[in-house]
Amino acid sequence: MPVREYLGLARVNGPLIFIEKVKDISYNEVVEISFGEAKKFGQVVMINDDMAVIQVFQGTEGLSIDKTSIKFSGKPLEIKLSEDILGRTFNGIGIPIDKGSEIIGGEYRDINGEPINPAARKYPRNYIETGISAIDGLMTIIRGQKLPLFSGNGLPHNRLAVQITRQARIKGDESERFAIVFAAMGINHDSARYILSSFEESGALRNVVTFLNLADDPTIERIATPRMALTAAEYLAFEKEMHVLVILTDMTNYCEALRELSTARGEVPSRKGYPGYLYSDLASIYERAGMIKGRKGSITQLPILSMPNDDITHPIPDLTGYITEGQVVLDRELFRKGIYPPINILLSLSRLMKDSIGEGFTREDHPHIYSQLFSAYSRVQEVRALASIIGEEELIDVDKMYLKFGRAFEGEFIKQGENENRSIEETLDIAWRVLGYLPKDELTRLSLDEINRYYTRRTDEDMAEIIRAVSAGKKSRDGEAAP
Amino acid sequence: MSEKMKEKTGKIYMINGPVVKARNTTGFIMHEVVKVGKMQLIGEVISLDGDDATIQVYEETTGLKAGEPVTGSGRLLSVTLGPGMIGNVYDGIQRPLEVLREKSSDFLKRGIEVPSIDFSKQWPVEVTVKEGDKLSGGDIVATVEETSSFTHRILVPPGVSGVVKEVRSSGRYTVDTVIARLDTGKPGKDAIREIRLFHSWPVRSPRPYEERLVSDEPLITGQRVIDTFFPLGKGGSACIPGGFGAGKTVLQHQLAKWSDADVIVYIGCGERGNEMTEVLEEFPELKDPRNGKPLMERTILIANTSNMPVSAREASIYTGVTIAEYFRDMGYHVALMADSTSRWAEALREISGRLEEMPAEEGFPPYLSSRLAEFYERAGKIKALGNGNIGSVSIIGAVSPPGGDFSEPVTTHTKRFTRCFWALDKTLSNARHYPSINWLTSYSESIDEVKDWYAKRVNKNFFSLRDEALALLSEDDRLQQIIKLVGEDVLPDDQKLTVRAAYLVKVGFLQQSSYSNVDSFCRPEKQYEMLRIIMHFYNRAKKLVSKGVAISEILEGGLLSKLSRMKEDITNDEYEKLKDIEKEIDSFFDKLETR
Ligand SMILES: Nc1ncnc2c1ncn2[C@@H]1O[C@H](COP(=O)(O)OP(=O)(O)OP(=O)(O)O)[C@@H](O)[C@H]1O
Ligand SMILES: [Mg+2]
């Protein structure tokens, strides 16, 4: 294809440029924009007769109407891939920024990918043990799942993501190859450095591919960043048979870039000014997680997003929740109480865990324990609401027991150290221990068999004793106390 | 005139996402299927204006150029109806995804055309007409054992009639074999009409029927809160609104598994790929409780997931309902699930936006409500054309309101056009009370129509018992407001009992885990007995409490835990054993009373 170059623009509007009297333009093709020494990239987003609308990834700052020249490439936005991308760092549109060499060899891939044929998917069934009780016990992550962290400003989502990444393992799978693809969108340098240095400490850095579009990088590039990352992930997973964990942070910044573009294009906005196609657009990212029949690798997605004003009904978390296979919600209230990880149990959910827990996977009592903890903890919330009105003393006895259970559940089950790695058996044992605060009759979700096997009624004194013993044991085992 | 010469070709001049405009298209017809560009993408004409046509393209348009051709096909967007559909998984425009996978790759490539049903497979055909028979639309000309549990009835297409001039004998044939030739009595080239094992039907036109009937038979779903509290008639329509994670899909899957329909059409419209995979992996393993055959042998899936093109998502609903009507016309009861109609409405919105139409509420086009009405109108119980069999299409649509707020346009309009409203409640699902159907805000307008059926088949007191239980629950709701302010302790004993009994109804009866081996499906007889026994316990307890017996004595008898576990402890087949629990209740209370 002959390279076509045009000089001069018809109009510039926000991140968009309009160019006229062009021929043979293809929808979504990439263009190179030069103005003096500066070079930018853009993509055709609309064609109308001999006019084309181009979104400019680096913003239109510094472009002039008459002296800007546009070179059409005839190709959609692509990234060059080979196994050499492991350990490398790219900017938001896939250009290496780590002083390493160009990616040699390799092949170009359209970053928009192609949808996985639903009939080719393999249903994910391998659970990932993260060593975090709240997650393993109540929202088990499955390899091939997309499970976002819903967070808020100042909440420890990065610490949690790092802990998950460091501790995650699959039983009996030591031989398989793992990789992490990390895409930063609009986050600050400190957060990015924190996450990257944690990869380095754990020795994982060799197997990490990093895409960085930080807070001071061009906004519109963010539209391409997650797609770059996922194209790399698909390559590693489905061609190189690796198990890939993709961390996308912060999806809220991505959505804001999309809103900016949509506004510039004069589209009819939907809720809060976001475009009506936000759902489909997000789906084109999140649905790239999964497994495929007859192929060995997998893509597990852990997107992180901050909920504006901690509002879970805001379009970004809302539409994300409608697409992903559950969510892990962080809670400011628990965080203030000093509980790490501050996971809001009742709002969190893993939709894929049901087929991958219990006998043959985790432990046979897991499904019922799961259901019992939820039902008991939601009762705790009711009792707390009541206690705040009538006072704790006025509660009936059972309700008082629920309050005790609630405190133990948060303080012992949910709360754990940032370096504490609990096995699933430990997690379930702690669950039984805190359920010991409730009388047998209340445990309607558990079978009588399970109760006979695992349940012991606890009093406060017993509990204090156990906790002392356990933490003493821990100290001698790990040489460090759980914070 | 040859087919080729009839082909019209226009020229693309505008490309905006899935919407393309072309010039020089005089001769194109509305809703005609067209091939777009050099890549031969599949599209449909959605508006005509002078020499211009607007086309929605069912495949990703990246790489398309202005100036490329658009070629007409002369046929409307249609489905191919015949043996070979059952057990299949299609995209939104009826392309079989398994075949696409074999032909291309695990990822969806563009511009690939494949037949919707297998044209090479030989089917065992039992011909049921003879020379000289006078036939018209809807008459059955042959039957095909499509699966071990499903007989496909081959129909004369609606609008066709004539006298059988030639007919094949029974045997094994492919779907495009001419089974019969009808003498139509018309002049010229229409004089003879060939009947094959399949025919096509445009998806946007409802198929005709003889007459509409009252939906007086319930669609039994095995889900207690539905069958007992808010039943749906066969041929009725239901709306399931709920925020993310509230349980819409699990409920739709439950209905697809257990409801007593002959054919299930499940449309995954703009939802997750893994949810389709789950059905594909699970249904062949699951057995239909009525005949022990794999559930996949009565199921058709349409999977246009959220990452597949939005315009095909728009079409998927029509593809699904047209297929459903076709089976209805054979005299079958079809249940159609659409998950989620909100994604379909969003597809409408997106296309409308690209057309720069004037938006109405929340950016949706003004015709949203009429499109919804037209869709739900295609539900119904009918007497079929020609063969006179009774068939039905029940439509159950999930709605995904933004922020879980039911006052948004898709929920409010859907509510107007459906007869059952199963409102999923986030508070319940957060507490893991499933199905999270709210018993106070949900309703069914079918109860009067299906009453007699329940009276005859289950028990004549079925609905009076249900009303009693609902009254208990709404009294409980009132008391809960008080409890939230002052605690349970201050309530008098009779009210405490109400709260405890209502709790029993919620936990012991309404909660039903779809993952339980025993309780995933609950037959109506068991439903009735369970509720009867719970209410029996309540009524006997009430009597004692009014005589001054302390409520603690009643609650400590160990019966509560038995009653809340009976759904798991007693299987569907041995539901009569529930009577033993009743005996225990009686002897417990007899003892207390004679003290
Ligand atoms: N009847 C049920 N029994 C047991 N668990 C259930 C039931 N219904 C829902 N759940 C639980 O709730 C989760 C979410 O349900 P589901 O996927 O149906 O939600 P949804 O309303 O379809 O959400 P979305 O709109 O995001 O698709 C399930 O993964 C399951 O854990
Ligand atoms: Mg769903």
Short mmCIF file of N, CA and C in Angstrom, two decimals, chain A residues 1 24-28 46-49 76 114-125 150 238 265 268 270-271 276-277 279-280 283-284 287 292-293 295 312-313 317-318 321-325 327 345-349 351 354 370 374 378 386 389-390 396 443-446 448 451, chain B residues 13-17 23 60-66 89 97-98 100-101 106-109 242-245 248 270-274 276-278 280-281 303 305-308 310 313 343 346 349-350 354 359 362-363 400-403 430-432 483-489 511 515 564-565:
data_model
loop_
_atom_site.label_atom_id
_atom_site.label_comp_id
_atom_site.label_asym_id
_atom_site.label_seq_id
_atom_site.Cartn_x
_atom_site.Cartn_y
_atom_site.Cartn_z
N MET A 1 0.86 -1.21 0.00
CA MET A 1 0.00 0.00 0.00
C MET A 1 0.88 1.24 0.00
N ASP A 24 -9.40 7.10 0.20
CA ASP A 24 -8.93 5.76 0.49
C ASP A 24 -8.55 5.57 1.97
N ILE A 25 -9.27 6.27 2.83
CA ILE A 25 -8.98 6.15 4.26
C ILE A 25 -9.74 4.96 4.81
N SER A 26 -9.11 4.18 5.68
CA SER A 26 -9.89 3.08 6.24
C SER A 26 -10.21 3.34 7.70
N TYR A 27 -11.37 2.86 8.10
CA TYR A 27 -11.90 3.10 9.43
C TYR A 27 -10.96 2.52 10.48
N ASN A 28 -10.66 3.33 11.51
CA ASN A 28 -9.78 2.93 12.61
C ASN A 28 -8.29 2.87 12.27
N MET A 46 -13.87 8.44 12.35
CA MET A 46 -15.07 8.58 11.53
C MET A 46 -14.66 8.99 10.13
N ILE A 47 -15.41 8.48 9.16
CA ILE A 47 -15.16 8.87 7.77
C ILE A 47 -16.47 9.36 7.20
N ASN A 48 -16.43 10.52 6.55
CA ASN A 48 -17.63 11.00 5.90
C ASN A 48 -17.22 11.60 4.56
N ASP A 49 -17.52 10.90 3.49
CA ASP A 49 -17.07 11.29 2.17
C ASP A 49 -15.55 11.46 2.17
N PRO A 76 -4.61 -0.65 11.43
CA PRO A 76 -5.13 -0.26 12.75
C PRO A 76 -3.97 -0.18 13.75
N GLU A 114 -9.73 -9.77 18.69
CA GLU A 114 -10.97 -10.27 18.13
C GLU A 114 -11.70 -10.94 19.28
N PRO A 115 -13.03 -10.87 19.29
CA PRO A 115 -13.74 -11.50 20.40
C PRO A 115 -13.49 -13.01 20.41
N ILE A 116 -13.33 -13.57 21.59
CA ILE A 116 -13.24 -15.03 21.68
C ILE A 116 -14.61 -15.59 21.30
N ASN A 117 -14.62 -16.55 20.43
CA ASN A 117 -15.86 -17.24 20.09
C ASN A 117 -16.40 -17.91 21.37
N PRO A 118 -17.64 -17.56 21.79
CA PRO A 118 -18.14 -18.13 23.05
C PRO A 118 -18.08 -19.66 23.05
N ALA A 119 -18.20 -20.26 21.86
CA ALA A 119 -18.16 -21.72 21.81
C ALA A 119 -16.75 -22.26 21.99
N ALA A 120 -15.76 -21.38 21.95
CA ALA A 120 -14.37 -21.84 22.10
C ALA A 120 -13.89 -21.69 23.54
N ARG A 121 -14.69 -21.02 24.35
CA ARG A 121 -14.24 -20.79 25.72
C ARG A 121 -14.27 -22.07 26.54
N LYS A 122 -13.37 -22.11 27.51
CA LYS A 122 -13.37 -23.19 28.48
C LYS A 122 -13.76 -22.57 29.81
N TYR A 123 -14.70 -23.20 30.50
CA TYR A 123 -15.18 -22.63 31.76
C TYR A 123 -14.09 -22.72 32.83
N PRO A 124 -13.71 -21.58 33.44
CA PRO A 124 -12.61 -21.59 34.40
C PRO A 124 -12.99 -22.34 35.68
N ARG A 125 -12.11 -23.22 36.12
CA ARG A 125 -12.40 -24.01 37.31
C ARG A 125 -11.26 -24.15 38.32
N PHE A 150 -12.86 -2.75 43.67
CA PHE A 150 -13.54 -1.46 43.73
C PHE A 150 -12.97 -0.74 44.94
N PHE A 238 -2.21 -17.38 24.96
CA PHE A 238 -2.76 -18.32 23.99
C PHE A 238 -1.75 -18.79 22.93
N ARG A 265 -16.45 14.64 20.48
CA ARG A 265 -17.11 14.22 19.25
C ARG A 265 -18.58 14.67 19.22
N VAL A 268 -24.24 12.18 22.09
CA VAL A 268 -25.25 12.33 23.13
C VAL A 268 -24.78 11.57 24.36
N SER A 270 -24.70 9.73 28.06
CA SER A 270 -25.61 8.96 28.90
C SER A 270 -25.37 9.40 30.33
N ARG A 271 -25.43 8.52 31.31
CA ARG A 271 -25.31 8.96 32.70
C ARG A 271 -23.99 9.68 32.99
N GLY A 276 -22.87 6.57 25.86
CA GLY A 276 -23.85 5.49 25.95
C GLY A 276 -23.24 4.12 25.71
N TYR A 277 -22.09 4.11 25.02
CA TYR A 277 -21.46 2.82 24.74
C TYR A 277 -20.40 2.44 25.76
N TYR A 279 -20.62 0.75 28.41
CA TYR A 279 -20.74 -0.68 28.74
C TYR A 279 -20.02 -1.54 27.70
N SER A 280 -20.34 -1.31 26.43
CA SER A 280 -19.74 -2.14 25.38
C SER A 280 -18.24 -1.94 25.32
N ALA A 283 -16.68 -3.73 28.12
CA ALA A 283 -16.77 -5.18 27.86
C ALA A 283 -15.69 -5.62 26.89
N SER A 284 -15.36 -4.74 25.94
CA SER A 284 -14.35 -5.13 24.96
C SER A 284 -12.98 -5.26 25.63
N GLU A 287 -13.86 -8.59 28.72
CA GLU A 287 -14.16 -9.92 28.17
C GLU A 287 -12.92 -10.60 27.57
N ILE A 292 -9.38 -20.89 26.84
CA ILE A 292 -9.86 -21.40 25.57
C ILE A 292 -9.62 -22.91 25.52
N LYS A 293 -10.62 -23.61 25.01
CA LYS A 293 -10.51 -25.06 24.87
C LYS A 293 -9.27 -25.44 24.08
N ARG A 295 -6.26 -24.93 24.60
CA ARG A 295 -5.06 -24.11 24.75
C ARG A 295 -4.72 -24.07 26.23
N ILE A 312 -20.85 3.29 44.77
CA ILE A 312 -20.81 2.06 43.97
C ILE A 312 -21.84 2.10 42.83
N THR A 313 -22.78 3.05 42.91
CA THR A 313 -23.76 3.15 41.81
C THR A 313 -23.28 4.09 40.71
N PRO A 317 -18.05 1.94 38.37
CA PRO A 317 -18.17 0.65 39.07
C PRO A 317 -19.43 -0.11 38.66
N ASP A 318 -20.51 0.59 38.43
CA ASP A 318 -21.77 -0.07 38.10
C ASP A 318 -21.63 -0.89 36.82
N GLY A 321 -19.26 -3.80 37.25
CA GLY A 321 -19.87 -4.91 37.97
C GLY A 321 -20.81 -5.71 37.09
N TYR A 322 -21.41 -5.04 36.12
CA TYR A 322 -22.32 -5.73 35.20
C TYR A 322 -21.55 -6.61 34.20
N ILE A 323 -20.24 -6.39 34.09
CA ILE A 323 -19.48 -7.16 33.11
C ILE A 323 -18.57 -8.20 33.75
N THR A 324 -17.95 -7.81 34.87
CA THR A 324 -16.97 -8.71 35.47
C THR A 324 -17.66 -9.85 36.22
N GLU A 325 -16.86 -10.80 36.62
CA GLU A 325 -17.42 -11.97 37.29
C GLU A 325 -17.31 -11.82 38.80
N GLN A 327 -16.82 -8.88 42.22
CA GLN A 327 -16.02 -7.72 42.57
C GLN A 327 -15.57 -7.84 44.01
N ILE A 345 -17.39 -7.41 52.93
CA ILE A 345 -17.76 -8.78 52.58
C ILE A 345 -19.09 -8.84 51.86
N LEU A 346 -20.08 -8.11 52.38
CA LEU A 346 -21.42 -8.27 51.84
C LEU A 346 -21.53 -7.74 50.43
N LEU A 347 -20.74 -6.74 50.09
CA LEU A 347 -20.83 -6.19 48.74
C LEU A 347 -19.93 -6.93 47.75
N SER A 348 -19.05 -7.78 48.26
CA SER A 348 -18.12 -8.46 47.38
C SER A 348 -18.68 -9.81 46.94
N LEU A 349 -18.15 -10.31 45.85
CA LEU A 349 -18.72 -11.53 45.28
C LEU A 349 -17.75 -12.11 44.27
N ARG A 351 -18.24 -14.78 41.25
CA ARG A 351 -19.28 -15.58 40.62
C ARG A 351 -18.81 -16.93 40.15
N LYS A 354 -18.33 -21.02 42.68
CA LYS A 354 -19.24 -22.09 43.08
C LYS A 354 -18.85 -23.48 42.60
N TYR A 370 -19.19 -20.76 53.74
CA TYR A 370 -19.34 -19.54 52.95
C TYR A 370 -20.73 -18.96 53.19
N PHE A 374 -21.82 -15.45 55.46
CA PHE A 374 -22.57 -14.35 54.88
C PHE A 374 -23.84 -14.09 55.64
N SER A 378 -24.47 -10.73 57.78
CA SER A 378 -25.49 -9.74 57.41
C SER A 378 -26.44 -9.52 58.59
N LEU A 386 -29.47 -1.78 65.07
CA LEU A 386 -30.40 -1.73 66.20
C LEU A 386 -29.69 -1.25 67.48
N ILE A 389 -29.26 2.26 68.11
CA ILE A 389 -30.45 3.00 68.52
C ILE A 389 -30.81 2.72 69.97
N ILE A 390 -30.92 1.43 70.30
CA ILE A 390 -31.42 1.12 71.65
C ILE A 390 -30.29 0.82 72.65
N ILE A 396 -31.39 -8.55 72.88
CA ILE A 396 -31.63 -9.89 73.42
C ILE A 396 -30.33 -10.69 73.33
N LEU A 443 -26.86 -21.89 63.37
CA LEU A 443 -26.06 -22.25 62.19
C LEU A 443 -26.88 -23.06 61.19
N THR A 444 -27.94 -22.46 60.67
CA THR A 444 -28.86 -23.23 59.84
C THR A 444 -28.30 -23.54 58.45
N ARG A 445 -27.24 -22.87 58.05
CA ARG A 445 -26.71 -23.14 56.71
C ARG A 445 -25.73 -24.31 56.70
N LEU A 446 -25.34 -24.72 57.90
CA LEU A 446 -24.39 -25.83 57.97
C LEU A 446 -25.13 -27.12 58.24
N LEU A 448 -25.77 -30.83 59.94
CA LEU A 448 -25.51 -31.33 61.28
C LEU A 448 -24.18 -32.07 61.33
N ILE A 451 -21.41 -29.63 61.62
CA ILE A 451 -21.38 -29.04 62.97
C ILE A 451 -20.73 -30.03 63.94
N TYR B 13 -20.12 5.91 1.72
CA TYR B 13 -19.51 7.22 1.86
C TYR B 13 -19.29 7.65 3.30
N MET B 14 -19.98 7.00 4.24
CA MET B 14 -19.74 7.36 5.64
C MET B 14 -19.57 6.12 6.49
N ILE B 15 -18.62 6.18 7.43
CA ILE B 15 -18.42 5.06 8.35
C ILE B 15 -18.31 5.62 9.75
N ASN B 16 -19.16 5.14 10.63
CA ASN B 16 -19.13 5.59 12.01
C ASN B 16 -19.45 4.38 12.89
N GLY B 17 -18.44 3.70 13.34
CA GLY B 17 -18.68 2.49 14.13
C GLY B 17 -19.47 1.48 13.32
N ARG B 23 -24.37 5.47 -0.97
CA ARG B 23 -25.11 6.17 -2.02
C ARG B 23 -25.42 5.22 -3.15
N GLU B 60 -17.44 -6.01 13.06
CA GLU B 60 -16.56 -4.89 13.31
C GLU B 60 -16.13 -4.23 11.99
N THR B 61 -16.19 -2.86 11.96
CA THR B 61 -15.96 -2.18 10.68
C THR B 61 -14.54 -1.65 10.48
N THR B 62 -13.64 -1.95 11.40
CA THR B 62 -12.25 -1.52 11.23
C THR B 62 -11.72 -1.91 9.85
N GLY B 63 -11.09 -0.95 9.18
CA GLY B 63 -10.50 -1.26 7.89
C GLY B 63 -11.40 -0.98 6.70
N LEU B 64 -12.67 -0.72 6.95
CA LEU B 64 -13.59 -0.38 5.87
C LEU B 64 -13.23 0.99 5.31
N LYS B 65 -13.49 1.19 4.00
CA LYS B 65 -13.14 2.47 3.39
C LYS B 65 -14.34 3.08 2.67
N ALA B 66 -14.33 4.41 2.62
CA ALA B 66 -15.32 5.10 1.79
C ALA B 66 -15.03 4.71 0.35
N VAL B 89 -25.54 -23.47 19.21
CA VAL B 89 -25.30 -22.15 19.78
C VAL B 89 -24.99 -21.20 18.63
N LEU B 97 -21.96 -20.95 16.03
CA LEU B 97 -20.63 -20.59 16.52
C LEU B 97 -19.65 -21.77 16.45
N GLU B 98 -20.16 -22.97 16.63
CA GLU B 98 -19.26 -24.13 16.53
C GLU B 98 -18.70 -24.24 15.11
N LEU B 100 -18.45 -21.78 12.92
CA LEU B 100 -17.51 -20.67 12.71
C LEU B 100 -16.15 -21.01 13.29
N ARG B 101 -16.18 -21.66 14.42
CA ARG B 101 -14.92 -22.02 15.08
C ARG B 101 -14.14 -23.01 14.23
N ASP B 106 -10.50 -19.87 17.08
CA ASP B 106 -11.13 -19.67 18.38
C ASP B 106 -11.60 -18.24 18.55
N PHE B 107 -11.12 -17.37 17.68
CA PHE B 107 -11.54 -15.97 17.73
C PHE B 107 -12.45 -15.70 16.54
N LEU B 108 -13.34 -14.74 16.69
CA LEU B 108 -14.32 -14.51 15.64
C LEU B 108 -13.72 -13.67 14.52
N LYS B 109 -13.65 -14.26 13.35
CA LYS B 109 -13.14 -13.55 12.17
C LYS B 109 -14.32 -12.91 11.45
N GLY B 242 -32.88 -6.18 38.12
CA GLY B 242 -31.99 -6.34 39.27
C GLY B 242 -30.61 -5.78 38.97
N GLY B 243 -30.00 -5.18 39.96
CA GLY B 243 -28.66 -4.63 39.82
C GLY B 243 -27.64 -5.74 39.56
N PHE B 244 -26.39 -5.36 39.37
CA PHE B 244 -25.40 -6.40 39.07
C PHE B 244 -25.22 -7.33 40.25
N GLY B 245 -25.15 -8.61 39.94
CA GLY B 245 -24.96 -9.60 40.99
C GLY B 245 -26.20 -9.93 41.78
N LYS B 248 -29.99 -12.35 38.35
CA LYS B 248 -30.80 -12.49 37.15
C LYS B 248 -30.40 -13.70 36.32
N GLY B 270 -25.54 -9.55 24.91
CA GLY B 270 -24.63 -8.56 25.48
C GLY B 270 -24.17 -8.91 26.88
N GLU B 271 -24.09 -10.20 27.20
CA GLU B 271 -23.61 -10.58 28.53
C GLU B 271 -22.29 -11.34 28.42
N ARG B 272 -21.96 -12.13 29.45
CA ARG B 272 -20.63 -12.72 29.54
C ARG B 272 -20.47 -14.01 28.72
N GLY B 273 -19.28 -14.15 28.14
CA GLY B 273 -18.99 -15.37 27.40
C GLY B 273 -19.00 -16.60 28.29
N ASN B 274 -18.45 -16.47 29.49
CA ASN B 274 -18.37 -17.63 30.36
C ASN B 274 -19.73 -18.16 30.77
N MET B 276 -22.26 -18.40 28.85
CA MET B 276 -22.70 -19.26 27.76
C MET B 276 -21.97 -20.59 27.83
N THR B 277 -20.66 -20.49 28.10
CA THR B 277 -19.86 -21.71 28.24
C THR B 277 -20.41 -22.60 29.34
N GLU B 278 -20.83 -21.95 30.40
CA GLU B 278 -21.38 -22.71 31.52
C GLU B 278 -22.59 -23.54 31.06
N LEU B 280 -23.24 -24.42 28.00
CA LEU B 280 -22.78 -25.42 27.03
C LEU B 280 -22.12 -26.61 27.71
N GLU B 281 -21.47 -26.36 28.84
CA GLU B 281 -20.82 -27.48 29.53
C GLU B 281 -21.79 -28.23 30.42
N ALA B 303 -25.85 -16.64 21.48
CA ALA B 303 -24.82 -16.00 22.30
C ALA B 303 -24.23 -14.84 21.53
N THR B 305 -22.32 -12.09 22.89
CA THR B 305 -21.80 -11.60 24.16
C THR B 305 -21.44 -10.12 24.07
N SER B 306 -21.13 -9.54 25.22
CA SER B 306 -20.96 -8.09 25.32
C SER B 306 -19.84 -7.55 24.44
N ASN B 307 -18.87 -8.41 24.10
CA ASN B 307 -17.75 -7.93 23.27
C ASN B 307 -17.97 -8.21 21.79
N MET B 308 -19.11 -8.80 21.46
CA MET B 308 -19.42 -9.02 20.05
C MET B 308 -20.17 -7.79 19.53
N VAL B 310 -22.37 -4.72 18.51
CA VAL B 310 -23.64 -4.32 19.11
C VAL B 310 -24.83 -4.47 18.18
N ARG B 313 -26.25 -7.69 18.42
CA ARG B 313 -26.94 -7.79 19.70
C ARG B 313 -28.39 -7.32 19.53
N ARG B 343 -29.20 -4.56 27.57
CA ARG B 343 -28.07 -4.48 26.63
C ARG B 343 -28.58 -4.32 25.21
N GLU B 346 -29.57 -0.78 24.93
CA GLU B 346 -28.37 0.04 24.76
C GLU B 346 -27.84 -0.04 23.33
N ARG B 349 -29.80 2.30 21.48
CA ARG B 349 -29.37 3.65 21.80
C ARG B 349 -28.09 4.00 21.06
N GLU B 350 -27.16 3.05 21.02
CA GLU B 350 -25.90 3.34 20.36
C GLU B 350 -26.10 3.58 18.87
N ARG B 354 -25.55 7.06 16.66
CA ARG B 354 -24.70 7.17 15.47
C ARG B 354 -25.50 7.71 14.29
N PRO B 359 -32.68 12.11 20.75
CA PRO B 359 -32.89 11.16 21.84
C PRO B 359 -34.07 11.56 22.73
N GLU B 362 -32.87 9.63 28.77
CA GLU B 362 -31.53 9.09 29.00
C GLU B 362 -30.82 8.66 27.72
N GLY B 363 -31.05 9.40 26.67
CA GLY B 363 -30.36 9.10 25.42
C GLY B 363 -30.98 7.98 24.61
N SER B 400 -31.30 -4.82 33.38
CA SER B 400 -30.16 -4.41 34.22
C SER B 400 -30.17 -2.91 34.43
N PRO B 401 -30.91 -2.42 35.39
CA PRO B 401 -31.03 -0.97 35.55
C PRO B 401 -29.73 -0.36 36.06
N PRO B 402 -29.31 0.76 35.47
CA PRO B 402 -28.12 1.44 35.95
C PRO B 402 -28.26 1.76 37.44
N GLY B 403 -27.22 1.46 38.20
CA GLY B 403 -27.25 1.75 39.61
C GLY B 403 -28.32 1.00 40.38
N ASN B 430 -27.36 -9.25 48.83
CA ASN B 430 -26.18 -8.99 49.65
C ASN B 430 -26.16 -9.87 50.89
N ALA B 431 -27.35 -10.17 51.41
CA ALA B 431 -27.43 -11.07 52.56
C ALA B 431 -27.45 -12.51 52.11
N ARG B 432 -27.23 -12.74 50.82
CA ARG B 432 -27.23 -14.08 50.21
C ARG B 432 -28.57 -14.79 50.43
N ILE B 483 -39.08 -3.04 64.87
CA ILE B 483 -37.90 -3.67 65.47
C ILE B 483 -36.66 -2.83 65.21
N LYS B 484 -36.59 -2.28 64.01
CA LYS B 484 -35.42 -1.47 63.68
C LYS B 484 -35.27 -0.29 64.62
N LEU B 485 -36.38 0.12 65.22
CA LEU B 485 -36.32 1.27 66.11
C LEU B 485 -36.20 0.90 67.58
N VAL B 486 -36.84 -0.20 67.96
CA VAL B 486 -36.87 -0.47 69.40
C VAL B 486 -36.39 -1.87 69.78
N GLY B 487 -36.12 -2.70 68.83
CA GLY B 487 -35.66 -4.05 69.16
C GLY B 487 -36.82 -5.01 69.27
N GLU B 488 -36.47 -6.30 69.16
CA GLU B 488 -37.52 -7.32 69.15
C GLU B 488 -38.10 -7.54 70.54
N ASP B 489 -37.31 -7.26 71.54
CA ASP B 489 -37.68 -7.62 72.90
C ASP B 489 -38.97 -6.97 73.38
N GLN B 511 -36.04 -19.08 50.43
CA GLN B 511 -34.65 -19.27 50.02
C GLN B 511 -34.51 -20.62 49.35
N TYR B 515 -27.66 -24.20 43.67
CA TYR B 515 -26.52 -25.12 43.64
C TYR B 515 -26.75 -26.37 44.49
N SER B 564 -36.64 -25.52 58.89
CA SER B 564 -35.83 -24.75 57.94
C SER B 564 -34.93 -25.67 57.12
N ARG B 565 -34.80 -26.93 57.54
CA ARG B 565 -33.95 -27.85 56.76
C ARG B 565 -34.75 -28.82 55.91
#
